[in-house]
Coordinates of C-alpha atoms and ligand atoms in Angstrom, one line a residue:
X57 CA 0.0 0.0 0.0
X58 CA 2.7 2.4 0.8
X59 CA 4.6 1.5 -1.9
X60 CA 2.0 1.8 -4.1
X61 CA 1.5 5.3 -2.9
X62 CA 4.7 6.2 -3.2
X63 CA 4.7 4.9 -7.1
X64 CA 1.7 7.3 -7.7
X65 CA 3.1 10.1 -6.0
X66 CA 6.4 9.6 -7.7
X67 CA 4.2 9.3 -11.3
X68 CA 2.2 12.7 -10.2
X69 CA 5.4 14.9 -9.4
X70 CA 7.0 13.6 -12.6
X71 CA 3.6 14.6 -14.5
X72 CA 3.5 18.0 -12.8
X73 CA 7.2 18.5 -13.7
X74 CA 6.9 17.5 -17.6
X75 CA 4.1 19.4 -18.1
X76 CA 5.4 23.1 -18.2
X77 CA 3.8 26.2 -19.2
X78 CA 5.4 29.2 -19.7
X79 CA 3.7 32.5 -19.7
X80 CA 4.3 35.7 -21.3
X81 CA 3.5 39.2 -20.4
X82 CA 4.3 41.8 -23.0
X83 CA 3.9 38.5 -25.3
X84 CA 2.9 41.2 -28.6
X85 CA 6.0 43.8 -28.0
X86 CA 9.5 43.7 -29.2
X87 CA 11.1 41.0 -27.0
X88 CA 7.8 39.6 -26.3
X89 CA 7.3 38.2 -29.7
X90 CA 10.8 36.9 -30.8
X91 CA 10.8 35.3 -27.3
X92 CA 7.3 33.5 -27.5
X93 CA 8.6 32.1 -30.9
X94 CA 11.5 30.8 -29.4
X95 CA 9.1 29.4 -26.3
X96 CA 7.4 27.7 -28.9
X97 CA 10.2 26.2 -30.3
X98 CA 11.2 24.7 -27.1
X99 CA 10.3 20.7 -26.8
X100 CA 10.1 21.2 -22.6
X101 CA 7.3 23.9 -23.0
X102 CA 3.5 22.7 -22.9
X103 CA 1.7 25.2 -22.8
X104 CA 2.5 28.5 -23.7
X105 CA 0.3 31.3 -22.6
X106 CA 0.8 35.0 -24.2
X107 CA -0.8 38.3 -22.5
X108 CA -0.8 41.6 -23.3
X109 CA -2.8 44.8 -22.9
X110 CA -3.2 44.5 -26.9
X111 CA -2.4 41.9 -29.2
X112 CA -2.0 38.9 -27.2
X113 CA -4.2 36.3 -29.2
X114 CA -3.0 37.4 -32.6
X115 CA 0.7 36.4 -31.6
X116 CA -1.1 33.3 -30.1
X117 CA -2.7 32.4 -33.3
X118 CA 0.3 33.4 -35.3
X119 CA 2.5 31.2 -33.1
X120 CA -0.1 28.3 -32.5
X121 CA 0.6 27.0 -36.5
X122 CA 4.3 26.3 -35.9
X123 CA 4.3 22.5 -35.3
X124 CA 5.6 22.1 -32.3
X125 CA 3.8 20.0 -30.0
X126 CA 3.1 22.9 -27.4
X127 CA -0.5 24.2 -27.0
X128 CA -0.4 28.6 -27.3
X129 CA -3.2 30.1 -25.8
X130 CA -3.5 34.3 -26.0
X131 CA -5.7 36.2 -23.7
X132 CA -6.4 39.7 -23.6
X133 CA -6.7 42.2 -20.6
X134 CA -10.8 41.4 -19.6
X135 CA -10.7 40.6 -15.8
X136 CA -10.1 37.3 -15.9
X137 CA -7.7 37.2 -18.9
X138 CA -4.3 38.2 -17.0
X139 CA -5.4 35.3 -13.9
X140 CA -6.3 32.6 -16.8
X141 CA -2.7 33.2 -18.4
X142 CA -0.5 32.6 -15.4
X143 CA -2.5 30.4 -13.9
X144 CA -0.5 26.8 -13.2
X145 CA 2.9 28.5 -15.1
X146 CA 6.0 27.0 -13.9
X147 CA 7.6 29.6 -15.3
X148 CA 6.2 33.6 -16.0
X149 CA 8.4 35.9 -18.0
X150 CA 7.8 39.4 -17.6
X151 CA 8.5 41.7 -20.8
X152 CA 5.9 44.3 -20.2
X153 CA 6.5 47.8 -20.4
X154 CA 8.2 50.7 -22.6
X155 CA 11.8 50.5 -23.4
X156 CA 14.7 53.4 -23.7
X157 CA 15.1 56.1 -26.1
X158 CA 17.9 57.9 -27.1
X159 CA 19.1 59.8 -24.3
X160 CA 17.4 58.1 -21.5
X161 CA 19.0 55.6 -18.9
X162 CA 17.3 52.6 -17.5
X163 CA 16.2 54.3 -14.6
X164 CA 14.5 56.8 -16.6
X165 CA 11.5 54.0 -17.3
X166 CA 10.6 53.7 -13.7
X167 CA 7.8 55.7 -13.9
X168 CA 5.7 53.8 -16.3
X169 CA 7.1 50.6 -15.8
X170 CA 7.1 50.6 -12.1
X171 CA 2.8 50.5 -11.6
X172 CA 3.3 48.1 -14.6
X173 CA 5.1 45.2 -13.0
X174 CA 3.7 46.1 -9.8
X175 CA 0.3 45.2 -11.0
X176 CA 1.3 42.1 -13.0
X177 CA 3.4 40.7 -9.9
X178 CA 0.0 41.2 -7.7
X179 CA -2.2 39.1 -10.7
X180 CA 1.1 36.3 -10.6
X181 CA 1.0 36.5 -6.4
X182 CA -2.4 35.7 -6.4
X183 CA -2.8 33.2 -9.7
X184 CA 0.2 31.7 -9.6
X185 CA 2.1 32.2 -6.7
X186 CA 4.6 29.0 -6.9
X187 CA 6.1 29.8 -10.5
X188 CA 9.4 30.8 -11.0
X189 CA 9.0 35.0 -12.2
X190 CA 11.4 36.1 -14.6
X191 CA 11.6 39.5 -14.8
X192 CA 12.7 41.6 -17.7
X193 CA 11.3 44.8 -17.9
X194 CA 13.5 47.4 -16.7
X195 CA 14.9 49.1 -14.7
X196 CA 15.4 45.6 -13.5
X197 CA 17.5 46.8 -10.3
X198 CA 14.2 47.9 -9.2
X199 CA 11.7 46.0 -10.8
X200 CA 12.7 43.0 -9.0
X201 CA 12.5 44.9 -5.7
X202 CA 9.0 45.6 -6.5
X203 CA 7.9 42.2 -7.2
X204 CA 9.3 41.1 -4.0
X205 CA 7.4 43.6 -2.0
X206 CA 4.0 43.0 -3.6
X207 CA 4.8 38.9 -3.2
X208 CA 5.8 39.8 0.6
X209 CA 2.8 42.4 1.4
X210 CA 0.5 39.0 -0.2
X211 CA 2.5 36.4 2.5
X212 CA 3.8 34.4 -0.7
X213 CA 7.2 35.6 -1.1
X214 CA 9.8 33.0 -2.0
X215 CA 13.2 34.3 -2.3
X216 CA 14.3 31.4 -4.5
X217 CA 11.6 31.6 -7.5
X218 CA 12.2 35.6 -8.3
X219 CA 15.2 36.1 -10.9
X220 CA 15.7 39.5 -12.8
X221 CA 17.3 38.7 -16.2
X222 CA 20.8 39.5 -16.6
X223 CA 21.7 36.9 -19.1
X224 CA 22.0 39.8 -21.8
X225 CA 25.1 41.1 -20.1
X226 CA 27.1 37.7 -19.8
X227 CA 25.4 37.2 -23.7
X228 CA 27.1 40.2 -24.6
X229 CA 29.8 39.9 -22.2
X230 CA 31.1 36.8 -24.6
X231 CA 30.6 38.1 -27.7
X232 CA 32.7 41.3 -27.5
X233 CA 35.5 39.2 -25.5
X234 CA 35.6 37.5 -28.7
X235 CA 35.8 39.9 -31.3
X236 CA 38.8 41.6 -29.4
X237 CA 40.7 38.1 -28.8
X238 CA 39.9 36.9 -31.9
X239 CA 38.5 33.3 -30.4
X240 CA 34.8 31.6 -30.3
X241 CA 32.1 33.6 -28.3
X242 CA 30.7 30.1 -27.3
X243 CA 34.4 29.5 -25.6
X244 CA 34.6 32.2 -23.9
X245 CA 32.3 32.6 -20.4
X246 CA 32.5 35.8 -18.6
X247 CA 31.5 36.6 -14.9
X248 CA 29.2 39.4 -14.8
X249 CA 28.2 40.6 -11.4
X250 CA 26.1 43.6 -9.8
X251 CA 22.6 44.8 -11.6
X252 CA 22.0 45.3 -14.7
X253 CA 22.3 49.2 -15.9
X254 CA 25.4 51.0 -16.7
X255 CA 28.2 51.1 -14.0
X256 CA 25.8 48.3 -11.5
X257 CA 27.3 45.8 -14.3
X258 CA 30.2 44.4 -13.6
X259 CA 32.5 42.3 -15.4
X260 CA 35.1 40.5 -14.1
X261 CA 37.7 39.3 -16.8
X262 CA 40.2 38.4 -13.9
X263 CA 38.4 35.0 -13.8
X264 CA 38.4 34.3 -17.2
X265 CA 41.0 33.5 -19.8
X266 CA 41.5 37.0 -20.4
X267 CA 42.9 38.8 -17.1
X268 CA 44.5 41.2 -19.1
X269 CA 40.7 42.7 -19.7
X270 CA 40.5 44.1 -16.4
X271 CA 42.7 47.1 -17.3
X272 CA 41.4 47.5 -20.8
X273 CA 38.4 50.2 -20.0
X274 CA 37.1 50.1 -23.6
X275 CA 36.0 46.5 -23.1
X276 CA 34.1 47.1 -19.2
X277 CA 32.5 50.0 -20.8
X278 CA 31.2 48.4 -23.9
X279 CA 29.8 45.2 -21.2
X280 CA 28.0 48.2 -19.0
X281 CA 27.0 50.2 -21.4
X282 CA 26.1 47.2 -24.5
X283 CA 22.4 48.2 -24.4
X284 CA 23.0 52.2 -25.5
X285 CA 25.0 50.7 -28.2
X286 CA 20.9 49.2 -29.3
X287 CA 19.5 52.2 -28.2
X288 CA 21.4 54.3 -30.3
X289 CA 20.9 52.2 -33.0
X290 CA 17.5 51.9 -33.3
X291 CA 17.6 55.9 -32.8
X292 CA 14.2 55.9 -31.1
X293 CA 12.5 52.4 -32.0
X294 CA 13.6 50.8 -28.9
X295 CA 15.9 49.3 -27.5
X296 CA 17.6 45.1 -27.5
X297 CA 15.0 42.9 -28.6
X298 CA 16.3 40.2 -30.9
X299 CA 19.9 39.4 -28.2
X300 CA 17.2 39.8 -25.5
X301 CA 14.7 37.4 -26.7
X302 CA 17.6 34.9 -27.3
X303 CA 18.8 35.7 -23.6
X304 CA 15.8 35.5 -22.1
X305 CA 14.6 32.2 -23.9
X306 CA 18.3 30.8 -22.5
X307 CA 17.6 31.7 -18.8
X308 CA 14.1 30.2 -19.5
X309 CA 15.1 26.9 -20.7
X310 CA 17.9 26.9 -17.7
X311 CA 15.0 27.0 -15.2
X312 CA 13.4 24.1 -17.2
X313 CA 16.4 22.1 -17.4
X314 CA 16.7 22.5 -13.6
X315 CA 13.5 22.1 -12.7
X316 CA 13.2 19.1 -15.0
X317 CA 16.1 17.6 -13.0
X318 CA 19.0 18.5 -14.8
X319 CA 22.2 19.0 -12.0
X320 CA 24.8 21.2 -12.3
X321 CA 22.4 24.4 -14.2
X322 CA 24.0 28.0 -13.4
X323 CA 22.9 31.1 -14.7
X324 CA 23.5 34.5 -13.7
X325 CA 20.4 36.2 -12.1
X326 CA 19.7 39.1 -10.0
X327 CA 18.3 37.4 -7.1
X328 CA 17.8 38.0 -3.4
X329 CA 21.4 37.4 -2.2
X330 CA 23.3 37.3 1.0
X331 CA 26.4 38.6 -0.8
X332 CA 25.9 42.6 0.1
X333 CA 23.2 42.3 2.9
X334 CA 25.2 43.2 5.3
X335 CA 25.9 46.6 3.4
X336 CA 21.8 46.7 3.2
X337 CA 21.7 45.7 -0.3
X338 CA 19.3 43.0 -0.7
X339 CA 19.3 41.9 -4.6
X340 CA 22.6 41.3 -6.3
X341 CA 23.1 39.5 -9.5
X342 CA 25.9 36.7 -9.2
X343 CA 26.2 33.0 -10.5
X344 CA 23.4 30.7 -9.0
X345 CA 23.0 27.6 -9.8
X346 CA 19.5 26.3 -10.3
X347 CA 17.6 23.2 -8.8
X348 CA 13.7 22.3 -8.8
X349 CA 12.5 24.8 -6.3
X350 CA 14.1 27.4 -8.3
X351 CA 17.3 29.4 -6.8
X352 CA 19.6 26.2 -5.4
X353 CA 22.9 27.8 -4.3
X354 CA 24.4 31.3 -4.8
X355 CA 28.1 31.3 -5.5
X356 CA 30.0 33.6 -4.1
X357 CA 31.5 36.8 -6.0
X358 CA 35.2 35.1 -6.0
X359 CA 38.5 37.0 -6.0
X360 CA 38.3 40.2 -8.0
X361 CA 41.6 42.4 -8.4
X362 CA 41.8 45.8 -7.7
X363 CA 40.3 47.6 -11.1
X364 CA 36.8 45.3 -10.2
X365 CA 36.8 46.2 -6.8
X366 CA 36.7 49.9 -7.8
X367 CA 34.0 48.8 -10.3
X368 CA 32.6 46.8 -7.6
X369 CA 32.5 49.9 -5.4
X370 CA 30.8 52.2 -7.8
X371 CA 28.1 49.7 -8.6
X372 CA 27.1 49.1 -4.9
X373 CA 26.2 53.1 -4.7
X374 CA 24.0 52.8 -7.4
X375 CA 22.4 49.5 -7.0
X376 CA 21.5 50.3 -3.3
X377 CA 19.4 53.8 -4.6
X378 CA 17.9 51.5 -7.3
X379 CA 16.8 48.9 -4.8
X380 CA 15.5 51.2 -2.4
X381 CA 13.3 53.2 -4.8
X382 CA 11.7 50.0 -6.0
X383 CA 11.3 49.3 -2.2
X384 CA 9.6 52.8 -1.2
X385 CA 7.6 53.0 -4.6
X386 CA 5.5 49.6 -3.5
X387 CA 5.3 51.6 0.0
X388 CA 3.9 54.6 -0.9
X389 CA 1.8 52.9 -4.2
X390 CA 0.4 50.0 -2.9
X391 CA -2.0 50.1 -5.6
X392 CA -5.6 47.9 -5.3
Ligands
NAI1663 N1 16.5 42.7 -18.8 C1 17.1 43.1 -19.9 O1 18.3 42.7 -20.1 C2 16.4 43.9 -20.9 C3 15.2 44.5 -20.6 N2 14.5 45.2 -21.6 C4 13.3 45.9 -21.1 O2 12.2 45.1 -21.6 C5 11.0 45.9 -21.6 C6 10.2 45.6 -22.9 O3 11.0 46.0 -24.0 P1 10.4 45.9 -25.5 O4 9.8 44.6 -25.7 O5 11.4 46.4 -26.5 O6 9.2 47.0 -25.5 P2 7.9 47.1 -26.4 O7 7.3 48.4 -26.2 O8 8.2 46.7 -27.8 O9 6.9 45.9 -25.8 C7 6.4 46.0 -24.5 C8 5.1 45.3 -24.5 O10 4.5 45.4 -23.2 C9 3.1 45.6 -23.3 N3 2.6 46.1 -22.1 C10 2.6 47.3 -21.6 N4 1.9 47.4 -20.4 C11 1.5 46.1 -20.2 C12 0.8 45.5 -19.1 N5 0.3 46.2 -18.1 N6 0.5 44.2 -19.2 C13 1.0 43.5 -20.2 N7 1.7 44.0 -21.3 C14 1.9 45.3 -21.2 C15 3.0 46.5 -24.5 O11 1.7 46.4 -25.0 C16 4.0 45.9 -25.5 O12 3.5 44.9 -26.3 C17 11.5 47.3 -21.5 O13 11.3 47.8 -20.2 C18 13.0 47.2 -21.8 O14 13.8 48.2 -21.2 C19 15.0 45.3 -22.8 C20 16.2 44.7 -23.2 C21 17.0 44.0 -22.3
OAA1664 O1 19.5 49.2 -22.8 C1 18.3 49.0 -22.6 O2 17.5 49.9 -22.3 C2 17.7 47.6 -22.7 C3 18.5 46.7 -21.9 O3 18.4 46.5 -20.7 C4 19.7 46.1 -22.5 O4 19.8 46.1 -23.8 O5 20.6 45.6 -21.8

């Protein structure tokens, strides 16, 4: 009898794990719909559920023709179209919001995208309280903040299932390592520590191949400041969409793999961390490797030489101010 209990239960957990939907919000914009597609194309998704204030069940039906074996289901903002979508995601990646212009930093965007996330983290708290919430929408040094206070004021925070996406910055990280040294971006993995906006990113080239990187300050500035290099670009149409789709779609299958089983899964994420607590600084973005329950183990920052810890320095000033305004905001606009 026990046995045969522990058979079924065994049989239901690996059920409940294969089966995994993924949910969208911002699922029509210009990350959300590159990274839907590749959601779609991802043999561990289920069910793939795309919101958005407009446009939600055209991508759906757009999407829903690839044949993949993934359902895609797209719901619009009536009042139970947000709670339908997150409902029983294992994973909820948030887009939403407006991105930079020329001119503008990350921070700049707290103002709209602040009451933004806020409210979607409330309809997640109370729909779907167990997934793990990816958060993309900037600024994500105080985005993530937010979500964690409306999860806490609603008695279901979990440090380990909130993760603000900083795969970009390793993404890029890689890529422009290579072009100097002439080698394989996909050989080359490069630490990237702090937040994720301007001089709160951190590199740190002393642990990689390349050491000599540390005193070469066109390379930290192009990792910190890859996203104006988009911004510019586009001159007013946005900002990273394509890389960030592709980054984001990587962190997502990561928390599959790991949840799926899979050992040994480390991304970088801006999580709650004990790294900086003691210097009041809650969220920090470092190496963590991943398990079932989400966050597993954080690895510590390592030795950095002395040009990161200046860097290091600088980026805890700003990343504190960033955290704490994402901190008072949910204070003083609790919202309904
Ligand atoms: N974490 C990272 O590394 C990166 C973050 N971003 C950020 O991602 C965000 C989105 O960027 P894009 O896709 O380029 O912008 P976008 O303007 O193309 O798309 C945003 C989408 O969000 C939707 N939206 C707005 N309010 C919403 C709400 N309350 N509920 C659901 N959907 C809502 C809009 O209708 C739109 O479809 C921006 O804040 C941007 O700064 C961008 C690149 C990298
Ligand atoms: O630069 C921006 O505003 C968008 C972003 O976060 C990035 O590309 O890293």
């Amino acid at each position: 009898m026990m046995l045969a209990s522990k058979i079924q239960r065994r049989a239901f957990s690996a059920t409940a794990r294969d089966l995994s939907k993924v949910a969208v919000l911002g699922a029509s914009g210009g990350i959300g719909q590159p990274l839907s597609l590749l959601m779609k194309l991802n043999p561990r998704v289920t069910d793939l559920a795309l919101y958005d204030i407009r446009g939600g069940p055209g991508v759906a039906a757009d999407l829903s023709h690839i044949n993949t074996k993934s359902t895609v289901t797209g719901y619009d903002p009536t009042p139970t179209g947000l709670a339908a979508a997150v409902k029983g995601a294992e994973v909820v990646l948030i887009p939403a919001g407006v991105p930079r212009k020329p001119g503008m930093t990350r921070d700049d965007l707290f103002n709209t995208n602040a009451s933004i996330v806020r409210d979607l983290a409330k309809a997640v708290a109370e729909s779907a309280p167990e997934a793990k919430v990816l958060i993309i929408s900037n600024p994500v040094n105080s985005t993530v903040p937010i979500c964690a206070e409306v999860f806490k004021a609603r008695g279901v925070y979990n440090p380990k299932t909130l993760f603000g996406v900083t795969t970009l910055d390793v993404v890029r990280a890689s890529r422009f390592v290579s072009e100097v040294k002439k080698t394989d971006p996909a050989d080359e993995n490069i630490t990237v520590v702090g937040g994720h906006s301007g001089v709160t990113i951190v590199p740190l080239f002393s642990q990689s191949k390349h050491p000599d990187l540390t005193s070469n300050a066109d390379i930290v500035k192009r990792v910190q400041f890859g996203g104006d290099e988009v911004v510019q670009a586009k001159d007013g149409a946005g900002s990273a969409t394509l890389s960030m789709a592709m980054a984001g779609a990587r962190m997502a299958e990561s928390v599959l793999r790991a949840v799926q089983g899979e050992k040994g899964v480390v991304e970088p994420a801006f999580v709650d961390s004990p790294i900086y607590k003691d210097q009041g600084i809650d969220f920090f973005s470092s190496k963590v490797e991943l398990g079932p329950e989400g966050v597993a183990k954080i690895h510590p920052i390592g030795q950095v030489d002395a040009n990161e810890q200046k860097l290091l320095d600088a980026c805890l000033v700003d990343l504190k101010k960033n955290i704490e305004k994402g901190v008072s905001f949910v204070a003083s606009n609790p919202g309904n």
